[in-house]
CSV table of C-alpha atoms and ligand atoms in Angstrom, one decimal:
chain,number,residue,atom,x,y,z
A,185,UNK,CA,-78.6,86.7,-94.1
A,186,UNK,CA,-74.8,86.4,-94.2
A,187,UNK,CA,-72.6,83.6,-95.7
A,188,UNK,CA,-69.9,82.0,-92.8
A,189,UNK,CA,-66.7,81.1,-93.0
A,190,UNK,CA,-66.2,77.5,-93.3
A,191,UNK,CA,-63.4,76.1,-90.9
A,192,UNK,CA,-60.9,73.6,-92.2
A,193,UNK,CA,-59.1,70.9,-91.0
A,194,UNK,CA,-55.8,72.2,-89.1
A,195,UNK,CA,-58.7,74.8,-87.2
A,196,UNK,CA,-58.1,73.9,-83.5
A,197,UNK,CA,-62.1,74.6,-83.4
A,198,UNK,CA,-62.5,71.7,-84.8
A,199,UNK,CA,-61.4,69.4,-82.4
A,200,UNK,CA,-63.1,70.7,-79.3
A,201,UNK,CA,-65.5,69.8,-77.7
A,202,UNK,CA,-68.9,72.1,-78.3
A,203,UNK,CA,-71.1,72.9,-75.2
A,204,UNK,CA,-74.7,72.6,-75.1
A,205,UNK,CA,-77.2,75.1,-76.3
A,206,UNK,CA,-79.4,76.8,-73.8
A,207,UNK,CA,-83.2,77.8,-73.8
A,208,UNK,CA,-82.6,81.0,-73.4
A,209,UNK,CA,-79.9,81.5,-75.7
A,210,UNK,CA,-81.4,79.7,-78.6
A,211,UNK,CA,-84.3,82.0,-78.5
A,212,UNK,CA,-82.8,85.5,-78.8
A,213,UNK,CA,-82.5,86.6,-82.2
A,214,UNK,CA,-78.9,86.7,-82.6
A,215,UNK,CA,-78.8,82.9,-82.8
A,216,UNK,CA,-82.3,82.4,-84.3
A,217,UNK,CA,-80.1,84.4,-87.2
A,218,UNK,CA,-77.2,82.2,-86.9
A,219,UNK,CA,-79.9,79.2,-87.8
A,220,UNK,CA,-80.6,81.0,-90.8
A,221,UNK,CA,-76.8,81.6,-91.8
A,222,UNK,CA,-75.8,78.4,-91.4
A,223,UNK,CA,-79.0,77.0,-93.3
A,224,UNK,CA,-77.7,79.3,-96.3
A,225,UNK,CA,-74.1,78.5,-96.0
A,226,UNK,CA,-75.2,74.6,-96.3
A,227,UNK,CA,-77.4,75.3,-99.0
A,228,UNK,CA,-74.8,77.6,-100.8
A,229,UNK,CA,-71.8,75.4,-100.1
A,230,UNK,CA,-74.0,72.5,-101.6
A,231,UNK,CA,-73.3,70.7,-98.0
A,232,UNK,CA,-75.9,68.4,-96.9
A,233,UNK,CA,-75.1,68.4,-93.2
A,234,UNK,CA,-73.1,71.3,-91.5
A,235,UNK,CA,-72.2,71.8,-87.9
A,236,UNK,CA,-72.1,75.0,-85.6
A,237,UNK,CA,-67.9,74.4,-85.2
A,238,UNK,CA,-67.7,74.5,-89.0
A,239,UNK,CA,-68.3,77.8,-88.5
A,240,UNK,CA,-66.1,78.7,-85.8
A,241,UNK,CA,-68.6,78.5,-83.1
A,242,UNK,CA,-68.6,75.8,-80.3
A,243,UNK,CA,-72.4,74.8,-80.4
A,244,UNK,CA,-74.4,71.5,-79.9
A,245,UNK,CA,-76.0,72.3,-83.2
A,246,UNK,CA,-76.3,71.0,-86.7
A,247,UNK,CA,-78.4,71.7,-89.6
A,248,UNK,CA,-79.0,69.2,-92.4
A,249,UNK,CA,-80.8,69.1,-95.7
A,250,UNK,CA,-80.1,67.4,-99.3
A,251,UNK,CA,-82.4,68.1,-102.4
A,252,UNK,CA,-81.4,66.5,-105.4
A,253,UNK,CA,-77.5,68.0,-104.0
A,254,UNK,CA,-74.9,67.9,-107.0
A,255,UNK,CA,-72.5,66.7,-104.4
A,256,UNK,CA,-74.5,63.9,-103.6
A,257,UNK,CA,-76.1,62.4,-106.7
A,258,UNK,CA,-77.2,59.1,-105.8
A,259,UNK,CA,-78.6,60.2,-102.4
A,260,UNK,CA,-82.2,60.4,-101.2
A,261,UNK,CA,-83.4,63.9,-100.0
A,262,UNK,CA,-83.2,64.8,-96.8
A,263,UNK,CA,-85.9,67.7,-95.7
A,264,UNK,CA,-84.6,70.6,-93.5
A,265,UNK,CA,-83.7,69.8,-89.6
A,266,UNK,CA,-82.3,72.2,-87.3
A,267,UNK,CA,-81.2,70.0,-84.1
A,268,UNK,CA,-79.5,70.8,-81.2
A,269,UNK,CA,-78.2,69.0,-78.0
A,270,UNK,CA,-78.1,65.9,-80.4
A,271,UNK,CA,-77.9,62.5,-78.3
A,272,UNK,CA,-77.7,59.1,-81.0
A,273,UNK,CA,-78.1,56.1,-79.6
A,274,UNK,CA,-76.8,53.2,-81.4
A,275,UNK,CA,-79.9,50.7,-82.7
A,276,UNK,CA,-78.3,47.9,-84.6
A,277,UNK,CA,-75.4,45.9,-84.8
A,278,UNK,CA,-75.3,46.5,-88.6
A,279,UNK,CA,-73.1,48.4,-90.1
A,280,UNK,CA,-73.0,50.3,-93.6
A,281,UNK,CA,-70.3,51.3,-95.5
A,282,UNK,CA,-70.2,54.4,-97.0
A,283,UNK,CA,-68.2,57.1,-99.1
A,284,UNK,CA,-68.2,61.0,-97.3
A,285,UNK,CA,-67.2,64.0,-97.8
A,286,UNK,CA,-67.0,67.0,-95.6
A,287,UNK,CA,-66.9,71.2,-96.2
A,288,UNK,CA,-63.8,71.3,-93.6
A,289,UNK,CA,-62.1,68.3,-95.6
A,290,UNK,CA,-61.7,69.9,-98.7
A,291,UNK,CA,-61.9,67.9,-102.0
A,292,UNK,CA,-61.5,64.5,-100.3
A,293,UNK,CA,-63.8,61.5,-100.2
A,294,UNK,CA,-62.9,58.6,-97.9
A,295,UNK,CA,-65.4,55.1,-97.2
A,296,UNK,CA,-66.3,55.2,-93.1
A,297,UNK,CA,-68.6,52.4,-91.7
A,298,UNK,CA,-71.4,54.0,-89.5
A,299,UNK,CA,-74.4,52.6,-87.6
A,300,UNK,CA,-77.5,51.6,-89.8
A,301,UNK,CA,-79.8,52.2,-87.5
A,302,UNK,CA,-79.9,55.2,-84.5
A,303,UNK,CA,-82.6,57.0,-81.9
A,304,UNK,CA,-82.3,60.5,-81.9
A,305,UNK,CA,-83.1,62.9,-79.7
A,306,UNK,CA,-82.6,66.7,-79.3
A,307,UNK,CA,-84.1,70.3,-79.4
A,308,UNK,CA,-85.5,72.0,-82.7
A,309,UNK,CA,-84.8,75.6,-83.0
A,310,UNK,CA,-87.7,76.7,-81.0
A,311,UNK,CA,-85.9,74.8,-78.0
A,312,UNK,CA,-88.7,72.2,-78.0
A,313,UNK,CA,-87.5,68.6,-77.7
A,314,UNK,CA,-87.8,66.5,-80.5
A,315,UNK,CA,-86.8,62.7,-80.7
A,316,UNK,CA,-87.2,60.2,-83.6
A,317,UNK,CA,-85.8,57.1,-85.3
A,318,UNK,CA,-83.1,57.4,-88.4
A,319,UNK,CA,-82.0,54.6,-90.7
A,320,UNK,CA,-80.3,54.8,-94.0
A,321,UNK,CA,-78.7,58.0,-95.4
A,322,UNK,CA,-80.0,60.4,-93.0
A,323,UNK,CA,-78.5,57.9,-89.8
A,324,UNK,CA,-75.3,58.8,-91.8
A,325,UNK,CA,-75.2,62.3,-92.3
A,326,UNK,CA,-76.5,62.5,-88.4
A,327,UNK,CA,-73.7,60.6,-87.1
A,328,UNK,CA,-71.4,62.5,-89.8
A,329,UNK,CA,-72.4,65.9,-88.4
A,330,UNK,CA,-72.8,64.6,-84.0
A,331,UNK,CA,-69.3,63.8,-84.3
A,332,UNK,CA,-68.1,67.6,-85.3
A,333,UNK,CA,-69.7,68.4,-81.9
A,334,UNK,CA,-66.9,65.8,-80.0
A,335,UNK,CA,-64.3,67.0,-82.3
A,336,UNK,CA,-64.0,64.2,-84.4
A,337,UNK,CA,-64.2,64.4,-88.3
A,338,UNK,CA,-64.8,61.2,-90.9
A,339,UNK,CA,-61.0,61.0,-91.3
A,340,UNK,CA,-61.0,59.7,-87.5
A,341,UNK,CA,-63.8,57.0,-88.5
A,342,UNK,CA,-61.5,55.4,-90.9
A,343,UNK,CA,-60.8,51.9,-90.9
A,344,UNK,CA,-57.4,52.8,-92.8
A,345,UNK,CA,-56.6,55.3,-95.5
A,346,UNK,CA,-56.1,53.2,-98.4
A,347,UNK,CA,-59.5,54.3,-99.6
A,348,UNK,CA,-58.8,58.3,-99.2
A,349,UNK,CA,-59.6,59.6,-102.6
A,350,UNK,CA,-59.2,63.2,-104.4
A,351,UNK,CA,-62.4,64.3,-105.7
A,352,UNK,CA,-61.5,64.3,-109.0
A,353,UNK,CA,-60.4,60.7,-108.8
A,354,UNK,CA,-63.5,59.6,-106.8
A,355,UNK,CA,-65.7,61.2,-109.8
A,356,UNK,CA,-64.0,59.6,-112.5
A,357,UNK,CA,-63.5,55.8,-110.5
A,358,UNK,CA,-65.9,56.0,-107.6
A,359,UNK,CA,-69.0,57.9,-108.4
A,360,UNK,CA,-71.2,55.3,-109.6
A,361,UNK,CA,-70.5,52.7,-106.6
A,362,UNK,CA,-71.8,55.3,-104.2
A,363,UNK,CA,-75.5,54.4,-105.4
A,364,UNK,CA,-74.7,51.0,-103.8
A,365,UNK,CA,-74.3,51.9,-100.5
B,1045,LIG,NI1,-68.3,67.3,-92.0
């Protein structure tokens, strides 16, 4: 098990586009350990959601989980998922506004709107397809973590900045609303 290095924002990584995951490539054991890594870098970075360009590699793959995450307080847990070769499709015309937070975006909270209600479909780690129906905080994180895979990051989802908040300030003003959303 190793810890990775988490890429911040300015990391032209970042902003590219990821390519898919293959079969044959998922199974080897090289990336059957980078699974594990990036479970453990989540897990020890207190992230509930990380994706494979956070760590400098240009994947269609996320890993998300949340159990009772300090980060997070308010927020239901999430159980492990390993996806890859994510595709959401949108299932609602509702839309929830919420505060996020991201491991490349250090110490910065900002309110993004996302779709209540997605489809998901994908691959789990042992390449077999897996589809399913997400609502509520996990429709979040999963549209929080898809969009690393097109390059985009929450800043980009923004309706304007005047809610950008340093953590600090969004623990001693913020924190409390976030149960509300
Ligand atoms: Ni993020």
């Amino acid at each position: 098990m190793a810890l990775l290095k988490i890429a911040k924002l300015g990391n032209p990584i970042l902003r590219k586009i990821s390519e898919p995951v293959t079969k044959e490539e998922c199974l080897t054991p090289e990336f059957q350990q980078f699974i594990d890594d990036m479970i453990e870098t989540m897990q020890k970075e207190d992230g509930i959601g990380l994706s494979a360009p956070q760590v400098s590699r240009s994947k269609q793959l996320v890993v998300l989980q949340s159990q009772m995450n300090p980060r997070y307080p308010n927020e239901p847990d999430l159980p492990l998922l390993v996806l890859m070769n994510p595709r959401l499709t949108l299932q609602s015309d509702e839309w929830v506004e919420g505060w996020e937070g991201c491991l490349s975006v250090t110490n910065l909270r900002g309110k993004v709107k996302r779709c209540a209600r997605l489809h998901v479909s994908g691959f789990d780690r042992k390449m077999e397809a897996v589809s399913f129906d997400a609502e509520g905080f996990l429709s979040v994180v999963l549209q929080h973590e898809t969009d690393h895979l097109i390059g985009k990051v929450f800043l980009d989802r923004m309706e304007g900045f005047s809610t950008l908040t340093h953590l600090e300030e969004f623990e001693r003003h913020w924190m409390s609303e976030q149960a509300k959303v």
